[in-house]
mmCIF file of C-alpha atoms in Angstrom:
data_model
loop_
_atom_site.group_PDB
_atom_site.id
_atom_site.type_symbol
_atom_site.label_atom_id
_atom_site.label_comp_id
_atom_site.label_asym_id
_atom_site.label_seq_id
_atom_site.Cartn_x
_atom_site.Cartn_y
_atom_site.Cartn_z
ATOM 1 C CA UNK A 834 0.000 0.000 0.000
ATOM 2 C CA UNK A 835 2.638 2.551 -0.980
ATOM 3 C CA UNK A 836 -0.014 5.382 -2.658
ATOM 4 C CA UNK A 837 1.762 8.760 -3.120
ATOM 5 C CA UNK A 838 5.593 8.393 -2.619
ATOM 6 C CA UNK A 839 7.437 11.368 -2.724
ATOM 7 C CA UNK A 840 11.091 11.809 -2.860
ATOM 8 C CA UNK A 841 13.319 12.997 -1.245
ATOM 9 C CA UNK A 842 11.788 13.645 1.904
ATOM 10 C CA UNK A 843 14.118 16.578 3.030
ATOM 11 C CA UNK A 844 16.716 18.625 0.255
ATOM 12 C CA UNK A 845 18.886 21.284 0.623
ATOM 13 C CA UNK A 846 20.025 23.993 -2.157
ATOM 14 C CA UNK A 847 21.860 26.751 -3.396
ATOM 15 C CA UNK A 848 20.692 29.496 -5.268
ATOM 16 C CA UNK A 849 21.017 28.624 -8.688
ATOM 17 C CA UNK A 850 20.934 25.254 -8.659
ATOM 18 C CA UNK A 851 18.479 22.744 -10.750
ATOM 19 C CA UNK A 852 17.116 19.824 -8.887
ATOM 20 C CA UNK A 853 13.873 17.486 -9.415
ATOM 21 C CA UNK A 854 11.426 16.342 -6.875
ATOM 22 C CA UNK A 855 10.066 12.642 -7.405
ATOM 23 C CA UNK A 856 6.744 11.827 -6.881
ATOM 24 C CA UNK A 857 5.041 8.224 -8.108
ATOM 25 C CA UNK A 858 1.841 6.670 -6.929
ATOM 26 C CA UNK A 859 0.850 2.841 -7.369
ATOM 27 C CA UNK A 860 -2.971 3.177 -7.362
ATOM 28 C CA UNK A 861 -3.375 3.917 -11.226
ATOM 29 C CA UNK A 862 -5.090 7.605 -10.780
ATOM 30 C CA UNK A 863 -5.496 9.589 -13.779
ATOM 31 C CA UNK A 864 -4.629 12.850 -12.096
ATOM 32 C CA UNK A 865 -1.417 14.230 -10.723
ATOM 33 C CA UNK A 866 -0.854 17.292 -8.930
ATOM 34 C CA UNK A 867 2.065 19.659 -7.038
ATOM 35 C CA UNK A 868 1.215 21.806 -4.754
ATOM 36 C CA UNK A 869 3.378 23.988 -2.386
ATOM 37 C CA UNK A 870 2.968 24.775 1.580
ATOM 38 C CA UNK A 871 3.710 28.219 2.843
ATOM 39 C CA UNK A 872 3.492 29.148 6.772
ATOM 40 C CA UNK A 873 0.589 31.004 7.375
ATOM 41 C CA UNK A 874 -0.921 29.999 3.522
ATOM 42 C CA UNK A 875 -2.467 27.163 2.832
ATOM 43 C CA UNK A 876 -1.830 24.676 -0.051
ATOM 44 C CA UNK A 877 -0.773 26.279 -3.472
ATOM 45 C CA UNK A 878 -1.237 24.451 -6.730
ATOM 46 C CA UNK A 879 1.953 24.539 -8.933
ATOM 47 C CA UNK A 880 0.898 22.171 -11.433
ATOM 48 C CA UNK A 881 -1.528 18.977 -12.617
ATOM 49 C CA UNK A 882 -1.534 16.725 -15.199
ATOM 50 C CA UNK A 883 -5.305 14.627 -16.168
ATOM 51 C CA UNK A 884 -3.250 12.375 -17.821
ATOM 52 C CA UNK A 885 0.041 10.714 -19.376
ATOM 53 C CA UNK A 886 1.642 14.121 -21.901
ATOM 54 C CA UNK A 887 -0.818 16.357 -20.656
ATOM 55 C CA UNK A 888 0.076 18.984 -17.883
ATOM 56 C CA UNK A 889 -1.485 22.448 -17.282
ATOM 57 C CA UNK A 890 -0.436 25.230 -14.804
ATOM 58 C CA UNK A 891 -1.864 26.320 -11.447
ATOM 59 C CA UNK A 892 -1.786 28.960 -9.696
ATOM 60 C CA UNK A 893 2.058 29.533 -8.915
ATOM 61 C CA UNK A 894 3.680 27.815 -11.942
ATOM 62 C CA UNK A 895 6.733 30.068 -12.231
ATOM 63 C CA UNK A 896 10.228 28.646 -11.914
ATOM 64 C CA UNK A 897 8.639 25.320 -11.796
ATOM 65 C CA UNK A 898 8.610 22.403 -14.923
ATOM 66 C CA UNK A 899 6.661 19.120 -14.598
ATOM 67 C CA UNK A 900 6.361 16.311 -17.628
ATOM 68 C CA UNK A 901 4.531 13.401 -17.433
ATOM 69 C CA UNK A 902 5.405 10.283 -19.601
ATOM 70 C CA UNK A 903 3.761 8.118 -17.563
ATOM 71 C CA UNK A 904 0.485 7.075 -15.328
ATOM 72 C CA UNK A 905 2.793 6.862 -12.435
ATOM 73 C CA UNK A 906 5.560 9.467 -12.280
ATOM 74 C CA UNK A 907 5.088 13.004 -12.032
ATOM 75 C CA UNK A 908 8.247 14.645 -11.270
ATOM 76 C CA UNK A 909 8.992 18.467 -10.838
ATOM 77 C CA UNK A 910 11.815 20.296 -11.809
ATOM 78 C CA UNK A 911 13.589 23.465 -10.496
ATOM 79 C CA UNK A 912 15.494 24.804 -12.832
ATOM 80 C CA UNK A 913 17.374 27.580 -10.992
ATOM 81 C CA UNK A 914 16.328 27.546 -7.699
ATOM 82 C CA UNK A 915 15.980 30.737 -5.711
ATOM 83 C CA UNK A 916 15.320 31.455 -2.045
ATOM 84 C CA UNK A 917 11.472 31.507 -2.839
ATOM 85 C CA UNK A 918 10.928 28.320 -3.382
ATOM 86 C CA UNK A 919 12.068 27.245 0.533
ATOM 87 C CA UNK A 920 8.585 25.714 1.131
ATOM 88 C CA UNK A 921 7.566 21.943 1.419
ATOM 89 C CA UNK A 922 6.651 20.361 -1.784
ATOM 90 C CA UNK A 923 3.218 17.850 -2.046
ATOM 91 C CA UNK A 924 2.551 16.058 -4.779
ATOM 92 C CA UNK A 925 -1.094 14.602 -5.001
ATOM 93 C CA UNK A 926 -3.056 12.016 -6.945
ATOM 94 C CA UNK A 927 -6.780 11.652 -7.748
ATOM 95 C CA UNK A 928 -8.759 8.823 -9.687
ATOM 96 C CA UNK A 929 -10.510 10.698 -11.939
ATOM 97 C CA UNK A 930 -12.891 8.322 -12.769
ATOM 98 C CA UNK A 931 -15.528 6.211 -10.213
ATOM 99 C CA UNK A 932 -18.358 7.780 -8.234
ATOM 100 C CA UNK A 933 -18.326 11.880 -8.289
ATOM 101 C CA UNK A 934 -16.931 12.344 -4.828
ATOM 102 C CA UNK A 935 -14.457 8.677 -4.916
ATOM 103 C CA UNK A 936 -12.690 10.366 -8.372
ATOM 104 C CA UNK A 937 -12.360 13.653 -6.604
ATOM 105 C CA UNK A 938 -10.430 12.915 -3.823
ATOM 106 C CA UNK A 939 -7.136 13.932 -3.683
ATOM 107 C CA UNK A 940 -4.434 11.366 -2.325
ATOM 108 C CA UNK A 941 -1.438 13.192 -0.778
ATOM 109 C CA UNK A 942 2.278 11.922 -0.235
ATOM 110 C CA UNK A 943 4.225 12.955 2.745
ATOM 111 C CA UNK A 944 5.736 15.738 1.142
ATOM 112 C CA UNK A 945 9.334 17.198 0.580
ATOM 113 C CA UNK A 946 10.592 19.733 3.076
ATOM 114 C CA UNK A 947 13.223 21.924 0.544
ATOM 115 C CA UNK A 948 15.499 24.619 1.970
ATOM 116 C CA UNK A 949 17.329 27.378 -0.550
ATOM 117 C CA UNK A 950 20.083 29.449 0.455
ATOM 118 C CA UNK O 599 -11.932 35.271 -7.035
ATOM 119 C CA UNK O 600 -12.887 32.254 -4.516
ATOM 120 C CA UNK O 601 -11.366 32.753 -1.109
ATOM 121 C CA UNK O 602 -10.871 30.421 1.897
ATOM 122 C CA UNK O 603 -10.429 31.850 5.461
ATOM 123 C CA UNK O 604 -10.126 29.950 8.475
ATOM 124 C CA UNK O 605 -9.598 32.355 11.329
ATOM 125 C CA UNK O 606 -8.396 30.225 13.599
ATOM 126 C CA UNK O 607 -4.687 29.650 13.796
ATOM 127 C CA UNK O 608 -4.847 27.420 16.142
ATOM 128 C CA UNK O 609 -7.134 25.766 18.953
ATOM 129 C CA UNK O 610 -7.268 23.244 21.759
ATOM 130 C CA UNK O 611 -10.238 21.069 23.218
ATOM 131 C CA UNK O 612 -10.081 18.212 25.962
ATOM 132 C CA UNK O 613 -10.130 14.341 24.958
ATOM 133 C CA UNK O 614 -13.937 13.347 24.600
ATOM 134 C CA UNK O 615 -15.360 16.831 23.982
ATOM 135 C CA UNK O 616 -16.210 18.156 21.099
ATOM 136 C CA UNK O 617 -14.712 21.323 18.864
ATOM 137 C CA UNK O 618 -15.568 23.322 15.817
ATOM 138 C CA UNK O 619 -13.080 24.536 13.279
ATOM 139 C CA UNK O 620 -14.186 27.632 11.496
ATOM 140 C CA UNK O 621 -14.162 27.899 7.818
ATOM 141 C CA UNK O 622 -15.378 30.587 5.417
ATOM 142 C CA UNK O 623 -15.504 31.015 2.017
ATOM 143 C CA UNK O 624 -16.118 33.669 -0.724
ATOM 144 C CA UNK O 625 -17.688 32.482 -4.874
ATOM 145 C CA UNK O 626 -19.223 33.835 -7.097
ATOM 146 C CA UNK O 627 -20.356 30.451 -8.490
ATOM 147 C CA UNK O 628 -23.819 28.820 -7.118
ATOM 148 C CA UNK O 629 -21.974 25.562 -7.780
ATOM 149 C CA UNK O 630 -19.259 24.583 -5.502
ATOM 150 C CA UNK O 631 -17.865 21.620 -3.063
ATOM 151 C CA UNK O 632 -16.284 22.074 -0.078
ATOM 152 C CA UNK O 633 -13.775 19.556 1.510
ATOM 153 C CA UNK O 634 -11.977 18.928 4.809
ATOM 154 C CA UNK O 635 -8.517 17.619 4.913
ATOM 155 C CA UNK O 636 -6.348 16.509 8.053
ATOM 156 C CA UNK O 637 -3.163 17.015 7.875
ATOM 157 C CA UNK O 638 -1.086 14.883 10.959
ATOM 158 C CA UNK O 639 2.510 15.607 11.472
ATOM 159 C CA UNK O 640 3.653 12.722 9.368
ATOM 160 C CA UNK O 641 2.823 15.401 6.757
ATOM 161 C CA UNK O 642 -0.213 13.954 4.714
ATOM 162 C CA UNK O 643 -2.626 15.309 3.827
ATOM 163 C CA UNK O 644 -5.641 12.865 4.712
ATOM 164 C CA UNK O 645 -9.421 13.354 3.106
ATOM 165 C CA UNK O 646 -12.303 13.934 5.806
ATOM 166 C CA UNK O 647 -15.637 15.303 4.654
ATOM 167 C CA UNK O 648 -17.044 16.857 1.866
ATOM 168 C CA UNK O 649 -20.304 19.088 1.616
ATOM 169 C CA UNK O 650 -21.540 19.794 -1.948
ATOM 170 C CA UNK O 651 -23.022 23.669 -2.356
ATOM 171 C CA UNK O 652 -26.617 21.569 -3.375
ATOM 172 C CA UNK O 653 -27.150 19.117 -0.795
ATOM 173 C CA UNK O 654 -29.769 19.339 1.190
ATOM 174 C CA UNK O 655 -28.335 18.201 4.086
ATOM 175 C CA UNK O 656 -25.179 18.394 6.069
ATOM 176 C CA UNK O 657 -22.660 16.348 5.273
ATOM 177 C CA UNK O 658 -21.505 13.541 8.492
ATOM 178 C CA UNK O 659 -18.485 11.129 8.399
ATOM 179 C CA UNK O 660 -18.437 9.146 11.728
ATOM 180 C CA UNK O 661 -17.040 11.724 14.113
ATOM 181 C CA UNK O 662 -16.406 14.456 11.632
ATOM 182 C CA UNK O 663 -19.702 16.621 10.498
ATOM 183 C CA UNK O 664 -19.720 19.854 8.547
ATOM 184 C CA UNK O 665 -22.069 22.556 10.129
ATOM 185 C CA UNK O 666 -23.045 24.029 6.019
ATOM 186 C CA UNK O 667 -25.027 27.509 6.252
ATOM 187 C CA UNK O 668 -24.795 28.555 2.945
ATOM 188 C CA UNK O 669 -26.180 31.916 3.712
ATOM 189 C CA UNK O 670 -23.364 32.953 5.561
ATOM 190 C CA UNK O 671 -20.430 31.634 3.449
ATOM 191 C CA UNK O 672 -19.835 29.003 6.312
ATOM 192 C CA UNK O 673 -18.606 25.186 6.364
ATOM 193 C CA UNK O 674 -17.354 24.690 9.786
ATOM 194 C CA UNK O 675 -16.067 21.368 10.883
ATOM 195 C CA UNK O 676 -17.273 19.586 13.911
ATOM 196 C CA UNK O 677 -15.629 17.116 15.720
ATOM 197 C CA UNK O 678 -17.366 15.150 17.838
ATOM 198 C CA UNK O 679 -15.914 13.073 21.113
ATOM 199 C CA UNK O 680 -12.023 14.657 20.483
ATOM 200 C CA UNK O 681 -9.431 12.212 20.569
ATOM 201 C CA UNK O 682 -5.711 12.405 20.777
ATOM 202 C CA UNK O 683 -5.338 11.409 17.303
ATOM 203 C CA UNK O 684 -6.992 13.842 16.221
ATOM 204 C CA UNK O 685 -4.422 16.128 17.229
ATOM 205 C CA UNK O 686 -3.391 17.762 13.403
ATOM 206 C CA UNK O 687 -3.382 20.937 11.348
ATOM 207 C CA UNK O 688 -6.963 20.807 9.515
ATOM 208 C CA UNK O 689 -7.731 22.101 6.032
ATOM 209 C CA UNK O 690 -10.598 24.006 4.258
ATOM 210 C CA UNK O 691 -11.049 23.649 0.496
ATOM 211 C CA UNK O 692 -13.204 24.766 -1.775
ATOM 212 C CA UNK O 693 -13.433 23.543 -5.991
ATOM 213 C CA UNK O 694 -15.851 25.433 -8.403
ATOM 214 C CA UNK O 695 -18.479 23.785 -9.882
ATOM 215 C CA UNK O 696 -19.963 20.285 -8.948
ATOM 216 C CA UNK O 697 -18.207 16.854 -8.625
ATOM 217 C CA UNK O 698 -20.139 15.735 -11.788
ATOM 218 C CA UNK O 699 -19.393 18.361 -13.774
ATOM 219 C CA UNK O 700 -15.737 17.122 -14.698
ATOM 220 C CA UNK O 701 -12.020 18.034 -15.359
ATOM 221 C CA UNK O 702 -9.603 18.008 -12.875
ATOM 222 C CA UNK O 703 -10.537 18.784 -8.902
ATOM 223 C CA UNK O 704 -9.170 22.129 -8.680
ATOM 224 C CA UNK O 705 -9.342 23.406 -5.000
ATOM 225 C CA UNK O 706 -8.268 25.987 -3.296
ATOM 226 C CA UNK O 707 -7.334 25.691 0.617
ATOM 227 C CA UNK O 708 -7.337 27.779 3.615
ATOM 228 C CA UNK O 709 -4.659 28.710 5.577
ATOM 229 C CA UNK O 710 -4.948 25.780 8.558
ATOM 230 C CA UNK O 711 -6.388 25.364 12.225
ATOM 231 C CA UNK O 712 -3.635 23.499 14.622
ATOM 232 C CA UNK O 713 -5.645 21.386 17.007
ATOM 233 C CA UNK O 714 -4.348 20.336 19.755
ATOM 234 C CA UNK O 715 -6.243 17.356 21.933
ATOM 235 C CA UNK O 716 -5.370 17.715 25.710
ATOM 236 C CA UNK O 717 -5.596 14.320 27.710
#
């Protein structure tokens, strides 16, 4: 019963650098998301994808890449990361098909907890 | 714009009683769904409740129960018979348009309650 497996759990970067955050889930969903935790905000959605090759933006896309070649892995890239993007990373999954409520829910990992100097 | 506040940074209730976490919300749309999401310090985010802007009744899910008065914006979540596990940062969200209606969930979350469960 693995579900949403996000790696790594905890990263540290420099300004500047390019790194990618891993997430896969086992449970076949059609929908993939990122979203990004703030203190005192609550989720923020970076990026989704309703299926394999298609993504779309959210609401704080910027400096952020994602690709998805397959059902399972949805990975996101920083290219050059900047101070801004200290937050901890979530990475979501949601049937997308089944009752109305059952394909709606959203299926979260653990999240990744990234730090940039 | 659609707008989640939960005014409550954080609160704290005795094991066995009960607590309500506020949530508010601002649309423009007469269809909407509103969903409750515990988030334990593992990190998780874990589903609770949802409460669609239509139904005609408030939405229950064993302990959890969402106090819906659409009137006044409000979706607060009540937690009956507190338990230590139920210790957690909770979550507000709100998606436009109906469950049925398609495409990917969008949703948009509040800021957090901390609860804290005192033995």
């Amino acid at each position: 019963n693995a579900g949403v497996t996000q790696t790594p759990k905890f990263q540290v970067l420099k300004t500047g650098q390019s790194m990618t955050l891993q997430c896969a889930q086992d449970m076949n969903h059609e929908y993939m998301s990122w979203y990004r935790q703030d203190p005192g905000m609550g989720l923020r959605l970076i990026h989704y994808s309703v299926g394999a090759g298609i993504t779309d933006q959210g609401e704080v896309p910027n400096g952020y890449n994602v690709s998805r070649s397959t059902t399972e892995d949805f990975p996101l890239r920083l290219l050059s990361a900047a101070p801004s993007q200290t937050s901890v990373y979530f990475c979501a999954s949601t049937p997308g098909q089944g009752d109305p409520l059952a394909k709606n829910i959203q299926y979260f990992g653990a999240g990744t907890r990234l730090s940039v100097l | 714009a659609q707008k989640i506040t939960q005014t409550q940074p954080g609160m704290f209730v005795q094991e066995k009683e009960a607590v309500t976490l506020d949530c508010t919300y601002d649309t423009s749309d007469p269809s909407y769904g509103l969903f409750w999401y515990k988030q334990p310090s593992s990190g998780e985010m874990i589903f609770l409740i949802y409460q669609g802007s239509y139904d005609q009744q408030n939405a229950t899910e064993g302990r959890y129960s969402l106090n819906f008065q659409k009137a006044r914006k409000s979706a607060n979540l009540v937690i009956s018979a507190s338990q230590l596990g139920d210790s957690a940062m909770y979550f507000c969200a709100m998606r436009e348009g109906l469950l049925f209606s398609g495409g990917y969930n969008k949703l948009i979350f509040g800021a957090g309650t901390r609860l804290a469960v005192h033995p």
